[in-house]
Amino acid sequence: MSDIKKRNKINIKSENVKKVDEKSAAKVSVNKGLPLRVLSRSVVIFSLLIVVYYSSKNNVQTFAKQAELLPGKGQIIECSSDYLKDIDKYEGCAPKYCKRFVTDKVISIRETEELLKLAQKGLKYGGSFGGASILDLHSGALSKGQHFVNVYKMDEMKNLFTQDDFNIFKVVKDKIKYTIAHHFGVQPDKLYLTHPTFFSEITSKTAFTVHDEYWHPHVDKETYKSFHYTTLLYLGDYNIDFRGGRFVFIDEKFNSTIEPRKGRLSMFTSGGENFHYVEKVTSGVRYAITISFTCDKKFAINDPSLDNYYN
């Protein structure tokens, strides 16, 4: 603001002073004639610099390496005020501490591979024009081109998913719910599955629509009001099945990264204390499933089932 005020003062003085030297006149002329498109470009460049800053901070630590087999690793952090204000309304569901937690010992490799087959079975009928596609077994949403289709309404996908598919999803979901309850100190019967819960398939293709731009820093609860606890189960290995695609927590002093590992479960409170983004995938295909939970019963959703085909 001070720079703008100075420029305005110079312009006013230039109108009152009849005699100025050539150098001063040129300076005033440049300030008065600054094109609007230059200002617009400056705003865009500034915005890009913010993204670059978050993704290229030198003080980065790896919170969970792909090569490590982690029984469990957690980090307690201070809850954001907005998160506390919201979650304190739900008795038995407020965490003992806000934190992030990673474990490779809850979901088995067999269960992970079954979920991967399920995801690929549905995603092969879709596919975004850009680099990010999703499959939501609850709503039926499937990325296709630049839009979404409903897998339960498509003739070619009729009865594609079996009861066994929905059973493995429920088994994994319940394991995750009880793991959250244990590590965050909440009552499992106070946790409800919520929307959206979805498989993601990310490649190195250039983004085609805003739905492909998965890499922007964000807070889950600001994006999805219902979220109180976010979990991610990785269905492939970083630097083996794909490159790039690490999960990055943005903290004040440094960024903390999680390298995906098949069967790795990452969970965290969904408020501003866990500001994060996903690095761009540079090669291969990154598969994961996001399973989210709420403390607010009005946002609860049922487990997906064969009934989805008839509703």
PDB file of C-alpha atoms in Angstrom:
ATOM      1  CA  MET A   1       0.000   0.000   0.000  1.00  0.00           C
ATOM      2  CA  SER A   2       2.849   2.427   0.779  1.00  0.00           C
ATOM      3  CA  ASP A   3       4.217   2.008  -2.767  1.00  0.00           C
ATOM      4  CA  ILE A   4       0.833   2.840  -4.273  1.00  0.00           C
ATOM      5  CA  LYS A   5       0.479   5.971  -2.105  1.00  0.00           C
ATOM      6  CA  LYS A   6       3.944   7.171  -3.149  1.00  0.00           C
ATOM      7  CA  ARG A   7       3.072   6.723  -6.821  1.00  0.00           C
ATOM      8  CA  ASN A   8      -0.129   8.698  -6.374  1.00  0.00           C
ATOM      9  CA  LYS A   9       1.757  11.550  -4.679  1.00  0.00           C
ATOM     10  CA  ILE A  10       4.229  11.668  -7.575  1.00  0.00           C
ATOM     11  CA  ASN A  11       1.412  11.848 -10.087  1.00  0.00           C
ATOM     12  CA  ILE A  12      -0.318  14.682  -8.191  1.00  0.00           C
ATOM     13  CA  LYS A  13       2.909  16.658  -7.923  1.00  0.00           C
ATOM     14  CA  SER A  14       3.581  16.200 -11.642  1.00  0.00           C
ATOM     15  CA  GLU A  15       0.299  17.904 -12.455  1.00  0.00           C
ATOM     16  CA  ASN A  16       1.095  20.935 -10.264  1.00  0.00           C
ATOM     17  CA  VAL A  17       4.692  21.428 -11.228  1.00  0.00           C
ATOM     18  CA  LYS A  18       5.118  22.956 -14.680  1.00  0.00           C
ATOM     19  CA  LYS A  19       8.831  22.420 -15.027  1.00  0.00           C
ATOM     20  CA  VAL A  20      10.339  19.031 -14.467  1.00  0.00           C
ATOM     21  CA  ASP A  21      13.419  17.497 -15.911  1.00  0.00           C
ATOM     22  CA  GLU A  22      13.203  14.734 -18.512  1.00  0.00           C
ATOM     23  CA  LYS A  23      14.120  11.965 -16.142  1.00  0.00           C
ATOM     24  CA  SER A  24      11.358  12.789 -13.622  1.00  0.00           C
ATOM     25  CA  ALA A  25       8.781  13.164 -16.378  1.00  0.00           C
ATOM     26  CA  ALA A  26       9.638   9.745 -17.750  1.00  0.00           C
ATOM     27  CA  LYS A  27       9.301   8.176 -14.307  1.00  0.00           C
ATOM     28  CA  VAL A  28       5.889   9.719 -13.741  1.00  0.00           C
ATOM     29  CA  SER A  29       4.762   8.662 -17.224  1.00  0.00           C
ATOM     30  CA  VAL A  30       5.708   5.034 -16.560  1.00  0.00           C
ATOM     31  CA  ASN A  31       3.819   4.948 -13.259  1.00  0.00           C
ATOM     32  CA  LYS A  32       0.711   6.539 -14.746  1.00  0.00           C
ATOM     33  CA  GLY A  33       0.668   4.302 -17.769  1.00  0.00           C
ATOM     34  CA  LEU A  34       1.236   0.922 -16.072  1.00  0.00           C
ATOM     35  CA  PRO A  35      -0.903  -1.497 -18.146  1.00  0.00           C
ATOM     36  CA  LEU A  36      -3.621  -3.461 -16.364  1.00  0.00           C
ATOM     37  CA  ARG A  37      -2.396  -6.698 -17.959  1.00  0.00           C
ATOM     38  CA  VAL A  38       0.963  -6.267 -16.205  1.00  0.00           C
ATOM     39  CA  LEU A  39      -0.799  -6.040 -12.853  1.00  0.00           C
ATOM     40  CA  SER A  40      -2.874  -9.109 -13.688  1.00  0.00           C
ATOM     41  CA  ARG A  41       0.221 -11.079 -14.628  1.00  0.00           C
ATOM     42  CA  SER A  42       1.884  -9.991 -11.391  1.00  0.00           C
ATOM     43  CA  VAL A  43      -1.009 -11.414  -9.359  1.00  0.00           C
ATOM     44  CA  VAL A  44      -0.824 -14.737 -11.246  1.00  0.00           C
ATOM     45  CA  ILE A  45       2.941 -14.946 -10.795  1.00  0.00           C
ATOM     46  CA  PHE A  46       2.600 -14.198  -7.079  1.00  0.00           C
ATOM     47  CA  SER A  47       0.026 -16.990  -6.702  1.00  0.00           C
ATOM     48  CA  LEU A  48       2.304 -19.446  -8.481  1.00  0.00           C
ATOM     49  CA  LEU A  49       5.194 -18.457  -6.235  1.00  0.00           C
ATOM     50  CA  ILE A  50       3.118 -19.399  -3.196  1.00  0.00           C
ATOM     51  CA  VAL A  51       2.572 -22.911  -4.573  1.00  0.00           C
ATOM     52  CA  VAL A  52       6.246 -23.203  -5.508  1.00  0.00           C
ATOM     53  CA  TYR A  53       7.251 -22.067  -2.017  1.00  0.00           C
ATOM     54  CA  TYR A  54       5.187 -24.797  -0.341  1.00  0.00           C
ATOM     55  CA  SER A  55       6.466 -27.493  -2.676  1.00  0.00           C
ATOM     56  CA  SER A  56      10.147 -26.551  -2.631  1.00  0.00           C
ATOM     57  CA  LYS A  57      10.929 -25.724   0.981  1.00  0.00           C
ATOM     58  CA  ASN A  58      14.432 -26.926   1.781  1.00  0.00           C
ATOM     59  CA  ASN A  59      13.601 -27.818   5.377  1.00  0.00           C
ATOM     60  CA  VAL A  60      11.711 -31.028   4.599  1.00  0.00           C
ATOM     61  CA  GLN A  61      11.709 -34.183   6.675  1.00  0.00           C
ATOM     62  CA  THR A  62      10.441 -37.621   5.684  1.00  0.00           C
ATOM     63  CA  PHE A  63       7.912 -38.700   8.282  1.00  0.00           C
ATOM     64  CA  ALA A  64       7.410 -42.192   6.815  1.00  0.00           C
ATOM     65  CA  LYS A  65       9.731 -43.749   4.226  1.00  0.00           C
ATOM     66  CA  GLN A  66       8.522 -46.343   1.738  1.00  0.00           C
ATOM     67  CA  ALA A  67      11.340 -48.697   2.728  1.00  0.00           C
ATOM     68  CA  GLU A  68      10.300 -48.666   6.395  1.00  0.00           C
ATOM     69  CA  LEU A  69       7.804 -51.148   7.832  1.00  0.00           C
ATOM     70  CA  LEU A  70       6.147 -49.083  10.531  1.00  0.00           C
ATOM     71  CA  PRO A  71       4.216 -50.707  13.393  1.00  0.00           C
ATOM     72  CA  GLY A  72       3.047 -47.193  14.184  1.00  0.00           C
ATOM     73  CA  LYS A  73       4.417 -43.670  14.155  1.00  0.00           C
ATOM     74  CA  GLY A  74       2.566 -40.597  15.399  1.00  0.00           C
ATOM     75  CA  GLN A  75       3.056 -36.891  15.828  1.00  0.00           C
ATOM     76  CA  ILE A  76       0.972 -34.814  18.241  1.00  0.00           C
ATOM     77  CA  ILE A  77       0.160 -31.309  17.031  1.00  0.00           C
ATOM     78  CA  GLU A  78      -1.841 -28.376  18.336  1.00  0.00           C
ATOM     79  CA  CYS A  79      -5.476 -28.440  17.212  1.00  0.00           C
ATOM     80  CA  SER A  80      -6.697 -25.490  15.183  1.00  0.00           C
ATOM     81  CA  SER A  81      -9.208 -23.308  17.022  1.00  0.00           C
ATOM     82  CA  ASP A  82     -11.918 -23.897  14.382  1.00  0.00           C
ATOM     83  CA  TYR A  83     -11.535 -27.654  14.643  1.00  0.00           C
ATOM     84  CA  LEU A  84     -11.767 -27.589  18.444  1.00  0.00           C
ATOM     85  CA  LYS A  85     -14.796 -25.320  18.384  1.00  0.00           C
ATOM     86  CA  ASP A  86     -16.594 -27.710  16.053  1.00  0.00           C
ATOM     87  CA  ILE A  87     -15.650 -31.104  17.467  1.00  0.00           C
ATOM     88  CA  ASP A  88     -16.164 -30.237  21.133  1.00  0.00           C
ATOM     89  CA  LYS A  89     -19.916 -30.418  20.409  1.00  0.00           C
ATOM     90  CA  TYR A  90     -19.711 -34.203  19.973  1.00  0.00           C
ATOM     91  CA  GLU A  91     -19.315 -36.079  23.231  1.00  0.00           C
ATOM     92  CA  GLY A  92     -17.050 -39.104  22.964  1.00  0.00           C
ATOM     93  CA  CYS A  93     -15.721 -38.091  19.544  1.00  0.00           C
ATOM     94  CA  ALA A  94     -13.280 -35.279  20.356  1.00  0.00           C
ATOM     95  CA  PRO A  95      -9.661 -36.528  20.125  1.00  0.00           C
ATOM     96  CA  LYS A  96      -7.455 -36.659  23.175  1.00  0.00           C
ATOM     97  CA  TYR A  97      -4.883 -34.898  20.994  1.00  0.00           C
ATOM     98  CA  CYS A  98      -4.872 -33.651  17.416  1.00  0.00           C
ATOM     99  CA  LYS A  99      -2.251 -35.574  15.497  1.00  0.00           C
ATOM    100  CA  ARG A 100      -1.234 -37.593  12.481  1.00  0.00           C
ATOM    101  CA  PHE A 101      -0.495 -41.310  12.631  1.00  0.00           C
ATOM    102  CA  VAL A 102       0.939 -43.837  10.165  1.00  0.00           C
ATOM    103  CA  THR A 103       0.951 -47.637  10.434  1.00  0.00           C
ATOM    104  CA  ASP A 104       1.772 -50.559   8.120  1.00  0.00           C
ATOM    105  CA  LYS A 105       0.342 -53.198  10.463  1.00  0.00           C
ATOM    106  CA  VAL A 106      -3.436 -52.711  10.336  1.00  0.00           C
ATOM    107  CA  ILE A 107      -4.430 -53.592   6.768  1.00  0.00           C
ATOM    108  CA  SER A 108      -2.913 -56.762   5.298  1.00  0.00           C
ATOM    109  CA  ILE A 109      -1.314 -57.006   1.871  1.00  0.00           C
ATOM    110  CA  ARG A 110      -4.054 -59.442   0.817  1.00  0.00           C
ATOM    111  CA  GLU A 111      -6.758 -56.949   1.783  1.00  0.00           C
ATOM    112  CA  THR A 112      -4.879 -54.168   0.021  1.00  0.00           C
ATOM    113  CA  GLU A 113      -4.573 -56.183  -3.185  1.00  0.00           C
ATOM    114  CA  GLU A 114      -8.278 -57.066  -3.088  1.00  0.00           C
ATOM    115  CA  LEU A 115      -9.134 -53.363  -2.836  1.00  0.00           C
ATOM    116  CA  LEU A 116      -6.751 -52.564  -5.707  1.00  0.00           C
ATOM    117  CA  LYS A 117      -8.490 -55.152  -7.920  1.00  0.00           C
ATOM    118  CA  LEU A 118     -11.848 -53.644  -6.955  1.00  0.00           C
ATOM    119  CA  ALA A 119     -10.656 -50.129  -7.839  1.00  0.00           C
ATOM    120  CA  GLN A 120      -9.145 -51.152 -11.172  1.00  0.00           C
ATOM    121  CA  LYS A 121     -12.252 -53.145 -12.076  1.00  0.00           C
ATOM    122  CA  GLY A 122     -14.360 -50.002 -11.875  1.00  0.00           C
ATOM    123  CA  LEU A 123     -11.865 -47.381 -13.026  1.00  0.00           C
ATOM    124  CA  LYS A 124     -11.182 -49.168 -16.318  1.00  0.00           C
ATOM    125  CA  TYR A 125     -14.680 -48.104 -17.439  1.00  0.00           C
ATOM    126  CA  GLY A 126     -13.887 -44.455 -16.773  1.00  0.00           C
ATOM    127  CA  GLY A 127     -10.798 -42.291 -16.776  1.00  0.00           C
ATOM    128  CA  SER A 128     -10.400 -38.537 -16.668  1.00  0.00           C
ATOM    129  CA  PHE A 129      -8.957 -36.636 -19.636  1.00  0.00           C
ATOM    130  CA  GLY A 130      -6.534 -35.258 -17.051  1.00  0.00           C
ATOM    131  CA  GLY A 131      -4.323 -37.058 -14.564  1.00  0.00           C
ATOM    132  CA  ALA A 132      -6.751 -37.732 -11.706  1.00  0.00           C
ATOM    133  CA  SER A 133      -9.715 -40.130 -11.662  1.00  0.00           C
ATOM    134  CA  ILE A 134     -11.965 -41.224  -8.802  1.00  0.00           C
ATOM    135  CA  LEU A 135     -14.402 -44.025  -8.070  1.00  0.00           C
ATOM    136  CA  ASP A 136     -16.904 -43.511  -5.249  1.00  0.00           C
ATOM    137  CA  LEU A 137     -18.686 -46.758  -4.332  1.00  0.00           C
ATOM    138  CA  HIS A 138     -21.285 -44.903  -2.259  1.00  0.00           C
ATOM    139  CA  SER A 139     -22.576 -42.350  -4.755  1.00  0.00           C
ATOM    140  CA  GLY A 140     -21.456 -44.329  -7.807  1.00  0.00           C
ATOM    141  CA  ALA A 141     -19.437 -41.365  -9.112  1.00  0.00           C
ATOM    142  CA  LEU A 142     -16.781 -42.343 -11.666  1.00  0.00           C
ATOM    143  CA  SER A 143     -14.529 -39.924 -13.553  1.00  0.00           C
ATOM    144  CA  LYS A 144     -15.093 -40.207 -17.287  1.00  0.00           C
ATOM    145  CA  GLY A 145     -13.632 -37.655 -19.693  1.00  0.00           C
ATOM    146  CA  GLN A 146     -14.258 -34.233 -18.196  1.00  0.00           C
ATOM    147  CA  HIS A 147     -17.403 -35.316 -16.314  1.00  0.00           C
ATOM    148  CA  PHE A 148     -18.664 -37.962 -13.891  1.00  0.00           C
ATOM    149  CA  VAL A 149     -20.981 -40.897 -14.555  1.00  0.00           C
ATOM    150  CA  ASN A 150     -22.873 -43.157 -12.149  1.00  0.00           C
ATOM    151  CA  VAL A 151     -21.499 -46.701 -12.223  1.00  0.00           C
ATOM    152  CA  TYR A 152     -24.759 -48.084 -10.862  1.00  0.00           C
ATOM    153  CA  LYS A 153     -26.713 -46.639 -13.805  1.00  0.00           C
ATOM    154  CA  MET A 154     -24.383 -47.711 -16.643  1.00  0.00           C
ATOM    155  CA  ASP A 155     -25.547 -50.776 -18.570  1.00  0.00           C
ATOM    156  CA  GLU A 156     -22.006 -52.014 -19.172  1.00  0.00           C
ATOM    157  CA  MET A 157     -21.287 -51.952 -15.416  1.00  0.00           C
ATOM    158  CA  LYS A 158     -24.501 -53.561 -14.246  1.00  0.00           C
ATOM    159  CA  ASN A 159     -23.695 -56.052 -11.479  1.00  0.00           C
ATOM    160  CA  LEU A 160     -19.963 -55.443 -11.987  1.00  0.00           C
ATOM    161  CA  PHE A 161     -19.367 -55.254  -8.244  1.00  0.00           C
ATOM    162  CA  THR A 162     -20.154 -58.305  -6.134  1.00  0.00           C
ATOM    163  CA  GLN A 163     -21.074 -58.800  -2.501  1.00  0.00           C
ATOM    164  CA  ASP A 164     -17.491 -59.980  -1.921  1.00  0.00           C
ATOM    165  CA  ASP A 165     -16.256 -56.587  -3.171  1.00  0.00           C
ATOM    166  CA  PHE A 166     -18.491 -54.737  -0.726  1.00  0.00           C
ATOM    167  CA  ASN A 167     -17.531 -57.139   2.093  1.00  0.00           C
ATOM    168  CA  ILE A 168     -13.808 -56.431   1.745  1.00  0.00           C
ATOM    169  CA  PHE A 169     -14.529 -52.710   1.756  1.00  0.00           C
ATOM    170  CA  LYS A 170     -16.530 -53.061   4.994  1.00  0.00           C
ATOM    171  CA  VAL A 171     -13.841 -55.169   6.678  1.00  0.00           C
ATOM    172  CA  VAL A 172     -11.161 -52.584   5.880  1.00  0.00           C
ATOM    173  CA  LYS A 173     -13.410 -49.664   6.850  1.00  0.00           C
ATOM    174  CA  ASP A 174     -14.195 -51.204  10.238  1.00  0.00           C
ATOM    175  CA  LYS A 175     -10.515 -51.912  10.930  1.00  0.00           C
ATOM    176  CA  ILE A 176      -9.716 -48.284  10.172  1.00  0.00           C
ATOM    177  CA  LYS A 177     -12.550 -46.973  12.346  1.00  0.00           C
ATOM    178  CA  TYR A 178     -11.365 -48.943  15.373  1.00  0.00           C
ATOM    179  CA  THR A 179      -7.771 -47.883  14.728  1.00  0.00           C
ATOM    180  CA  ILE A 180      -8.830 -44.215  14.802  1.00  0.00           C
ATOM    181  CA  ALA A 181     -10.786 -44.820  18.007  1.00  0.00           C
ATOM    182  CA  HIS A 182      -7.750 -46.431  19.665  1.00  0.00           C
ATOM    183  CA  HIS A 183      -5.083 -43.923  18.638  1.00  0.00           C
ATOM    184  CA  PHE A 184      -7.164 -40.755  18.996  1.00  0.00           C
ATOM    185  CA  GLY A 185      -8.909 -41.804  22.207  1.00  0.00           C
ATOM    186  CA  VAL A 186     -12.514 -41.671  20.958  1.00  0.00           C
ATOM    187  CA  GLN A 187     -15.496 -44.028  21.124  1.00  0.00           C
ATOM    188  CA  PRO A 188     -15.831 -46.132  17.936  1.00  0.00           C
ATOM    189  CA  ASP A 189     -19.638 -45.988  18.047  1.00  0.00           C
ATOM    190  CA  LYS A 190     -19.375 -42.183  17.791  1.00  0.00           C
ATOM    191  CA  LEU A 191     -17.526 -42.372  14.465  1.00  0.00           C
ATOM    192  CA  TYR A 192     -19.600 -42.462  11.278  1.00  0.00           C
ATOM    193  CA  LEU A 193     -18.490 -43.109   7.715  1.00  0.00           C
ATOM    194  CA  THR A 194     -19.090 -39.962   5.662  1.00  0.00           C
ATOM    195  CA  HIS A 195     -19.053 -38.683   2.095  1.00  0.00           C
ATOM    196  CA  PRO A 196     -16.883 -38.578   0.060  1.00  0.00           C
ATOM    197  CA  THR A 197     -15.062 -41.864   0.458  1.00  0.00           C
ATOM    198  CA  PHE A 198     -13.381 -42.857  -2.798  1.00  0.00           C
ATOM    199  CA  PHE A 199     -10.641 -44.630  -4.723  1.00  0.00           C
ATOM    200  CA  SER A 200      -8.189 -42.375  -6.563  1.00  0.00           C
ATOM    201  CA  GLU A 201      -6.069 -43.124  -9.620  1.00  0.00           C
ATOM    202  CA  ILE A 202      -3.407 -40.503 -10.405  1.00  0.00           C
ATOM    203  CA  THR A 203      -1.110 -40.421 -13.433  1.00  0.00           C
ATOM    204  CA  SER A 204       1.315 -37.903 -14.906  1.00  0.00           C
ATOM    205  CA  LYS A 205      -1.158 -36.666 -17.549  1.00  0.00           C
ATOM    206  CA  THR A 206      -1.674 -32.907 -17.761  1.00  0.00           C
ATOM    207  CA  ALA A 207      -4.729 -31.612 -15.878  1.00  0.00           C
ATOM    208  CA  PHE A 208      -7.746 -31.059 -18.126  1.00  0.00           C
ATOM    209  CA  THR A 209     -10.288 -29.684 -15.618  1.00  0.00           C
ATOM    210  CA  VAL A 210     -10.110 -28.327 -12.078  1.00  0.00           C
ATOM    211  CA  HIS A 211     -10.983 -31.823 -10.803  1.00  0.00           C
ATOM    212  CA  ASP A 212      -7.572 -33.012 -12.055  1.00  0.00           C
ATOM    213  CA  GLU A 213      -5.673 -30.443  -9.973  1.00  0.00           C
ATOM    214  CA  TYR A 214      -5.148 -32.579  -6.879  1.00  0.00           C
ATOM    215  CA  TRP A 215      -1.860 -30.937  -5.852  1.00  0.00           C
ATOM    216  CA  HIS A 216      -3.177 -27.692  -4.317  1.00  0.00           C
ATOM    217  CA  PRO A 217      -2.502 -27.174  -0.571  1.00  0.00           C
ATOM    218  CA  HIS A 218      -5.741 -27.465   1.395  1.00  0.00           C
ATOM    219  CA  VAL A 219      -7.493 -28.295   4.674  1.00  0.00           C
ATOM    220  CA  ASP A 220      -9.904 -31.218   4.447  1.00  0.00           C
ATOM    221  CA  LYS A 221     -12.522 -29.747   6.766  1.00  0.00           C
ATOM    222  CA  GLU A 222     -12.640 -26.547   4.723  1.00  0.00           C
ATOM    223  CA  THR A 223     -13.252 -28.617   1.594  1.00  0.00           C
ATOM    224  CA  TYR A 224     -15.673 -31.064   3.201  1.00  0.00           C
ATOM    225  CA  LYS A 225     -17.678 -29.757   6.151  1.00  0.00           C
ATOM    226  CA  SER A 226     -18.532 -33.244   7.425  1.00  0.00           C
ATOM    227  CA  PHE A 227     -14.925 -34.432   7.876  1.00  0.00           C
ATOM    228  CA  HIS A 228     -13.498 -34.862  11.382  1.00  0.00           C
ATOM    229  CA  TYR A 229     -11.003 -37.666  10.726  1.00  0.00           C
ATOM    230  CA  THR A 230      -9.314 -38.359   7.385  1.00  0.00           C
ATOM    231  CA  THR A 231      -7.643 -41.633   6.474  1.00  0.00           C
ATOM    232  CA  LEU A 232      -5.712 -42.735   3.399  1.00  0.00           C
ATOM    233  CA  LEU A 233      -4.847 -46.312   2.535  1.00  0.00           C
ATOM    234  CA  TYR A 234      -2.143 -46.629  -0.114  1.00  0.00           C
ATOM    235  CA  LEU A 235      -2.565 -49.408  -2.672  1.00  0.00           C
ATOM    236  CA  GLY A 236       0.881 -49.141  -4.285  1.00  0.00           C
ATOM    237  CA  ASP A 237       4.514 -48.301  -3.590  1.00  0.00           C
ATOM    238  CA  TYR A 238       6.298 -44.977  -4.037  1.00  0.00           C
ATOM    239  CA  ASN A 239       9.279 -45.174  -6.439  1.00  0.00           C
ATOM    240  CA  ILE A 240       8.189 -48.671  -7.539  1.00  0.00           C
ATOM    241  CA  ASP A 241       4.686 -48.329  -8.979  1.00  0.00           C
ATOM    242  CA  PHE A 242       4.972 -44.571  -9.517  1.00  0.00           C
ATOM    243  CA  ARG A 243       7.227 -41.576  -8.954  1.00  0.00           C
ATOM    244  CA  GLY A 244       6.230 -38.348  -7.262  1.00  0.00           C
ATOM    245  CA  GLY A 245       2.900 -38.451  -5.452  1.00  0.00           C
ATOM    246  CA  ARG A 246       4.186 -38.150  -1.892  1.00  0.00           C
ATOM    247  CA  PHE A 247       1.771 -36.798   0.727  1.00  0.00           C
ATOM    248  CA  VAL A 248       3.081 -33.591   2.323  1.00  0.00           C
ATOM    249  CA  PHE A 249       2.027 -31.945   5.590  1.00  0.00           C
ATOM    250  CA  ILE A 250       2.814 -28.225   5.582  1.00  0.00           C
ATOM    251  CA  ASP A 251       4.087 -27.073   8.985  1.00  0.00           C
ATOM    252  CA  GLU A 252       5.533 -23.780  10.152  1.00  0.00           C
ATOM    253  CA  LYS A 253       9.130 -24.952  10.492  1.00  0.00           C
ATOM    254  CA  PHE A 254       9.278 -27.713   7.885  1.00  0.00           C
ATOM    255  CA  ASN A 255       7.230 -29.945   5.623  1.00  0.00           C
ATOM    256  CA  SER A 256       6.697 -33.582   6.621  1.00  0.00           C
ATOM    257  CA  THR A 257       6.308 -36.157   3.850  1.00  0.00           C
ATOM    258  CA  ILE A 258       4.719 -39.592   3.790  1.00  0.00           C
ATOM    259  CA  GLU A 259       5.980 -41.941   1.090  1.00  0.00           C
ATOM    260  CA  PRO A 260       3.184 -44.305   0.017  1.00  0.00           C
ATOM    261  CA  ARG A 261       3.690 -48.003   0.691  1.00  0.00           C
ATOM    262  CA  LYS A 262       1.277 -50.811  -0.215  1.00  0.00           C
ATOM    263  CA  GLY A 263      -0.981 -51.351   2.789  1.00  0.00           C
ATOM    264  CA  ARG A 264       0.189 -48.181   4.565  1.00  0.00           C
ATOM    265  CA  LEU A 265      -2.551 -46.441   6.527  1.00  0.00           C
ATOM    266  CA  SER A 266      -2.268 -42.720   7.235  1.00  0.00           C
ATOM    267  CA  MET A 267      -4.793 -40.970   9.481  1.00  0.00           C
ATOM    268  CA  PHE A 268      -5.121 -37.451  10.852  1.00  0.00           C
ATOM    269  CA  THR A 269      -7.539 -34.932  12.288  1.00  0.00           C
ATOM    270  CA  SER A 270      -9.175 -33.035   9.431  1.00  0.00           C
ATOM    271  CA  GLY A 271      -8.757 -29.455  10.684  1.00  0.00           C
ATOM    272  CA  GLY A 272      -6.325 -26.647   9.878  1.00  0.00           C
ATOM    273  CA  GLU A 273      -3.638 -28.283  11.993  1.00  0.00           C
ATOM    274  CA  ASN A 274      -3.103 -30.703   9.099  1.00  0.00           C
ATOM    275  CA  PHE A 275      -2.684 -28.397   6.087  1.00  0.00           C
ATOM    276  CA  HIS A 276      -1.377 -30.602   3.255  1.00  0.00           C
ATOM    277  CA  TYR A 277      -1.064 -31.420  -0.427  1.00  0.00           C
ATOM    278  CA  VAL A 278      -0.038 -34.277  -2.726  1.00  0.00           C
ATOM    279  CA  GLU A 279       3.001 -33.927  -4.971  1.00  0.00           C
ATOM    280  CA  LYS A 280       2.433 -34.269  -8.701  1.00  0.00           C
ATOM    281  CA  VAL A 281       2.883 -37.812  -9.984  1.00  0.00           C
ATOM    282  CA  THR A 282       5.655 -37.787 -12.603  1.00  0.00           C
ATOM    283  CA  SER A 283       5.371 -41.382 -13.865  1.00  0.00           C
ATOM    284  CA  GLY A 284       3.431 -44.583 -13.249  1.00  0.00           C
ATOM    285  CA  VAL A 285       0.008 -44.815 -11.575  1.00  0.00           C
ATOM    286  CA  ARG A 286      -0.732 -43.992  -7.940  1.00  0.00           C
ATOM    287  CA  TYR A 287      -3.706 -45.781  -6.346  1.00  0.00           C
ATOM    288  CA  ALA A 288      -5.168 -44.994  -2.939  1.00  0.00           C
ATOM    289  CA  ILE A 289      -8.475 -44.956  -1.111  1.00  0.00           C
ATOM    290  CA  THR A 290      -9.666 -42.088   1.060  1.00  0.00           C
ATOM    291  CA  ILE A 291     -11.992 -43.177   3.880  1.00  0.00           C
ATOM    292  CA  SER A 292     -13.380 -40.332   5.946  1.00  0.00           C
ATOM    293  CA  PHE A 293     -15.272 -40.214   9.237  1.00  0.00           C
ATOM    294  CA  THR A 294     -17.534 -37.692  10.908  1.00  0.00           C
ATOM    295  CA  CYS A 295     -18.775 -37.178  14.455  1.00  0.00           C
ATOM    296  CA  ASP A 296     -22.019 -35.659  13.181  1.00  0.00           C
ATOM    297  CA  LYS A 297     -24.604 -38.390  12.679  1.00  0.00           C
ATOM    298  CA  LYS A 298     -26.562 -36.332  10.159  1.00  0.00           C
ATOM    299  CA  PHE A 299     -23.631 -36.671   7.719  1.00  0.00           C
ATOM    300  CA  ALA A 300     -23.360 -40.464   8.155  1.00  0.00           C
ATOM    301  CA  ILE A 301     -23.601 -42.709   5.082  1.00  0.00           C
ATOM    302  CA  ASN A 302     -24.253 -46.433   4.789  1.00  0.00           C
ATOM    303  CA  ASP A 303     -21.705 -48.941   3.579  1.00  0.00           C
ATOM    304  CA  PRO A 304     -21.981 -49.551  -0.172  1.00  0.00           C
ATOM    305  CA  SER A 305     -23.926 -52.685  -1.088  1.00  0.00           C
ATOM    306  CA  LEU A 306     -25.785 -54.429  -3.895  1.00  0.00           C
ATOM    307  CA  ASP A 307     -28.749 -52.201  -3.014  1.00  0.00           C
ATOM    308  CA  ASN A 308     -26.930 -49.352  -4.793  1.00  0.00           C
ATOM    309  CA  TYR A 309     -27.906 -50.934  -8.118  1.00  0.00           C
ATOM    310  CA  TYR A 310     -31.601 -50.652  -7.325  1.00  0.00           C
ATOM    311  CA  ASN A 311     -31.847 -47.212  -5.663  1.00  0.00           C
TER     312      ASN A 311
END
